[in-house]
mmCIF file of C-alpha atoms in Angstrom:
data_model
loop_
_atom_site.group_PDB
_atom_site.id
_atom_site.type_symbol
_atom_site.label_atom_id
_atom_site.label_comp_id
_atom_site.label_asym_id
_atom_site.label_seq_id
_atom_site.Cartn_x
_atom_site.Cartn_y
_atom_site.Cartn_z
ATOM 1 C CA MET A 1 153.877 174.230 -205.476
ATOM 2 C CA VAL A 2 155.750 172.896 -202.514
ATOM 3 C CA ALA A 3 153.508 169.343 -201.823
ATOM 4 C CA SER A 4 153.092 168.890 -197.829
ATOM 5 C CA ALA A 5 151.164 166.309 -195.936
ATOM 6 C CA ALA A 6 150.373 167.380 -192.276
ATOM 7 C CA CYS A 7 149.713 165.154 -189.275
ATOM 8 C CA TRP A 8 147.915 166.255 -186.184
ATOM 9 C CA LYS A 9 144.795 166.254 -185.435
ATOM 10 C CA LEU A 10 144.860 162.918 -187.097
ATOM 11 C CA GLY A 11 142.048 161.229 -188.044
ATOM 12 C CA LEU A 12 139.669 164.342 -187.242
ATOM 13 C CA ASP A 13 138.419 163.049 -191.236
ATOM 14 C CA PHE A 14 137.575 159.338 -190.959
ATOM 15 C CA THR A 15 134.055 158.111 -191.485
ATOM 16 C CA LEU A 16 133.518 155.915 -188.020
ATOM 17 C CA THR A 17 131.079 154.013 -189.451
ATOM 18 C CA SER A 18 133.272 153.339 -192.253
ATOM 19 C CA PRO A 19 135.679 150.556 -191.932
ATOM 20 C CA GLY A 20 139.423 151.296 -191.333
ATOM 21 C CA ALA A 21 140.255 149.872 -195.552
ATOM 22 C CA LYS A 22 137.975 152.881 -196.685
ATOM 23 C CA ASN A 23 139.202 155.359 -194.519
ATOM 24 C CA ILE A 24 142.545 154.715 -196.126
ATOM 25 C CA TYR A 25 141.010 155.702 -198.811
ATOM 26 C CA LEU A 26 138.889 159.057 -197.638
ATOM 27 C CA ASN A 27 142.236 160.064 -195.681
ATOM 28 C CA GLY A 28 144.840 159.550 -198.098
ATOM 29 C CA THR A 29 142.333 161.442 -201.119
ATOM 30 C CA ILE A 30 142.072 164.004 -198.282
ATOM 31 C CA LEU A 31 145.864 164.350 -198.447
ATOM 32 C CA GLY A 32 146.032 164.370 -201.512
ATOM 33 C CA MET A 33 146.592 161.233 -202.914
ATOM 34 C CA LYS A 34 145.394 159.336 -206.335
ATOM 35 C CA LYS A 35 143.355 156.171 -206.113
ATOM 36 C CA ARG A 36 145.961 154.396 -207.945
ATOM 37 C CA GLU A 37 148.663 155.589 -205.248
ATOM 38 C CA ILE A 38 146.031 154.533 -202.873
ATOM 39 C CA ASP A 39 145.694 151.073 -204.483
ATOM 40 C CA LYS A 40 149.719 150.800 -204.580
ATOM 41 C CA ARG A 41 150.079 151.518 -200.968
ATOM 42 C CA PHE A 42 147.332 149.775 -199.765
ATOM 43 C CA ASP A 43 149.212 147.362 -198.267
ATOM 44 C CA GLU A 44 152.250 148.847 -196.599
ATOM 45 C CA ILE A 45 149.836 151.012 -194.819
ATOM 46 C CA VAL A 46 148.147 148.560 -193.659
ATOM 47 C CA ASP A 47 151.079 146.151 -192.901
ATOM 48 C CA PHE A 48 152.081 150.123 -191.148
ATOM 49 C CA SER A 49 149.780 150.720 -189.039
ATOM 50 C CA GLY A 50 150.045 147.058 -187.051
ATOM 51 C CA ILE A 51 146.131 146.821 -187.185
ATOM 52 C CA GLU A 52 145.476 144.203 -190.190
ATOM 53 C CA LYS A 53 142.906 142.088 -188.265
ATOM 54 C CA PHE A 54 140.926 145.208 -187.226
ATOM 55 C CA ILE A 55 140.983 146.657 -191.080
ATOM 56 C CA ASP A 56 137.071 145.819 -191.751
ATOM 57 C CA THR A 57 135.970 147.065 -188.665
ATOM 58 C CA PRO A 58 134.223 150.028 -188.805
ATOM 59 C CA VAL A 59 136.568 152.669 -186.647
ATOM 60 C CA LYS A 60 134.136 153.624 -184.342
ATOM 61 C CA ARG A 61 135.809 150.425 -182.482
ATOM 62 C CA TYR A 62 138.798 151.742 -182.923
ATOM 63 C CA SER A 63 140.565 152.998 -179.236
ATOM 64 C CA SER A 64 142.340 156.567 -180.108
ATOM 65 C CA GLY A 65 145.865 154.940 -180.545
ATOM 66 C CA MET A 66 144.686 152.871 -183.171
ATOM 67 C CA ARG A 67 143.042 155.775 -185.427
ATOM 68 C CA VAL A 68 146.195 157.779 -185.099
ATOM 69 C CA ARG A 69 148.382 154.565 -185.909
ATOM 70 C CA LEU A 70 146.021 154.075 -188.870
ATOM 71 C CA ALA A 71 145.967 157.836 -189.842
ATOM 72 C CA PHE A 72 150.015 158.081 -189.467
ATOM 73 C CA SER A 73 150.166 155.211 -191.623
ATOM 74 C CA VAL A 74 148.578 156.836 -194.128
ATOM 75 C CA ALA A 75 149.995 159.961 -194.157
ATOM 76 C CA ALA A 76 153.732 157.819 -194.229
ATOM 77 C CA HIS A 77 153.217 156.716 -197.216
ATOM 78 C CA LEU A 78 152.286 159.910 -199.006
ATOM 79 C CA GLU A 79 155.513 161.557 -200.329
ATOM 80 C CA PRO A 80 155.218 164.927 -199.752
ATOM 81 C CA GLU A 81 158.142 167.567 -200.126
ATOM 82 C CA ILE A 82 157.719 168.654 -196.393
ATOM 83 C CA LEU A 83 156.148 166.933 -193.634
ATOM 84 C CA LEU A 84 154.707 168.043 -190.982
ATOM 85 C CA VAL A 85 153.741 166.112 -188.060
ATOM 86 C CA ASP A 86 152.752 167.235 -183.924
ATOM 87 C CA GLU A 87 153.083 165.381 -181.311
ATOM 88 C CA VAL A 88 151.723 162.541 -183.550
ATOM 89 C CA LEU A 89 153.818 160.162 -180.529
ATOM 90 C CA ALA A 90 152.106 161.182 -177.917
ATOM 91 C CA VAL A 91 149.603 158.287 -178.108
ATOM 92 C CA GLY A 92 150.299 155.105 -179.368
ATOM 93 C CA ASP A 93 152.957 151.896 -177.748
ATOM 94 C CA ALA A 94 156.581 152.221 -177.471
ATOM 95 C CA GLU A 95 156.886 150.308 -180.875
ATOM 96 C CA PHE A 96 154.809 152.210 -182.898
ATOM 97 C CA GLN A 97 156.293 155.462 -182.191
ATOM 98 C CA LYS A 98 159.565 153.988 -183.066
ATOM 99 C CA LYS A 99 158.555 152.686 -186.078
ATOM 100 C CA CYS A 100 157.136 155.894 -186.336
ATOM 101 C CA LEU A 101 160.243 157.539 -185.823
ATOM 102 C CA GLY A 102 161.541 155.176 -188.719
ATOM 103 C CA LYS A 103 159.799 156.546 -190.944
ATOM 104 C CA MET A 104 160.107 160.045 -190.366
ATOM 105 C CA GLY A 105 163.831 159.859 -190.743
ATOM 106 C CA GLU A 106 163.674 158.104 -193.881
ATOM 107 C CA VAL A 107 161.539 160.615 -195.279
ATOM 108 C CA ALA A 108 164.029 163.145 -194.205
ATOM 109 C CA LYS A 109 166.934 161.266 -195.496
ATOM 110 C CA GLY A 110 164.991 161.261 -198.805
ATOM 111 C CA GLY A 111 165.428 164.794 -199.101
ATOM 112 C CA ARG A 112 162.216 166.056 -197.441
ATOM 113 C CA THR A 113 161.626 168.154 -194.913
ATOM 114 C CA VAL A 114 160.175 167.548 -191.886
ATOM 115 C CA LEU A 115 159.092 169.447 -189.268
ATOM 116 C CA PHE A 116 158.286 167.536 -186.430
ATOM 117 C CA VAL A 117 156.574 169.315 -183.192
ATOM 118 C CA SER A 118 156.807 167.677 -179.869
ATOM 119 C CA HIS A 119 157.443 167.700 -175.907
ATOM 120 C CA GLN A 120 159.735 164.672 -176.303
ATOM 121 C CA MET A 121 163.021 165.918 -176.081
ATOM 122 C CA GLU A 122 164.798 162.483 -176.980
ATOM 123 C CA ALA A 123 162.462 161.828 -179.571
ATOM 124 C CA ILE A 124 163.614 165.055 -181.105
ATOM 125 C CA LEU A 125 167.312 165.113 -180.495
ATOM 126 C CA ASN A 126 167.467 161.678 -182.135
ATOM 127 C CA LEU A 127 165.736 162.398 -185.102
ATOM 128 C CA CYS A 128 166.738 166.608 -186.038
ATOM 129 C CA PRO A 129 169.928 167.666 -187.082
ATOM 130 C CA SER A 130 169.302 170.878 -185.397
ATOM 131 C CA PHE A 131 166.306 172.232 -183.744
ATOM 132 C CA LEU A 132 164.361 175.289 -182.765
ATOM 133 C CA ARG A 133 163.239 175.390 -179.044
ATOM 134 C CA VAL A 134 160.814 177.673 -177.676
ATOM 135 C CA ARG A 135 160.434 178.226 -173.954
ATOM 136 C CA LYS A 136 157.567 179.677 -172.299
ATOM 137 C CA ARG A 137 158.712 182.186 -169.774
#
């Protein structure tokens, strides 16, 4: 069986009344991580998300960008053989987008597959050694 992680509709499984920290465990568990894996990577996930000041705040108080940051951070710290990413970079500032691309590059350089769906041709060209372009006619 091939382990995969999907990064689209990020954060839909968050419990809005629970704080970000609890949602890291919830989201990680849904994505197939064990509690000890989440414990081990918790600080990295929070640091990567860039929302450490708000980690104990209920997610319903987060902006959509903060939710995506947290959700992508959890998914990015999985170790799947295939990482599926769909327009995750559409939300978030340029610095976080750059951080996400870097993380996806690390995953790919580690010998794993990244399936990246995007309208951002520059991001595709920077990340992907080969790609399939689909045109609507």
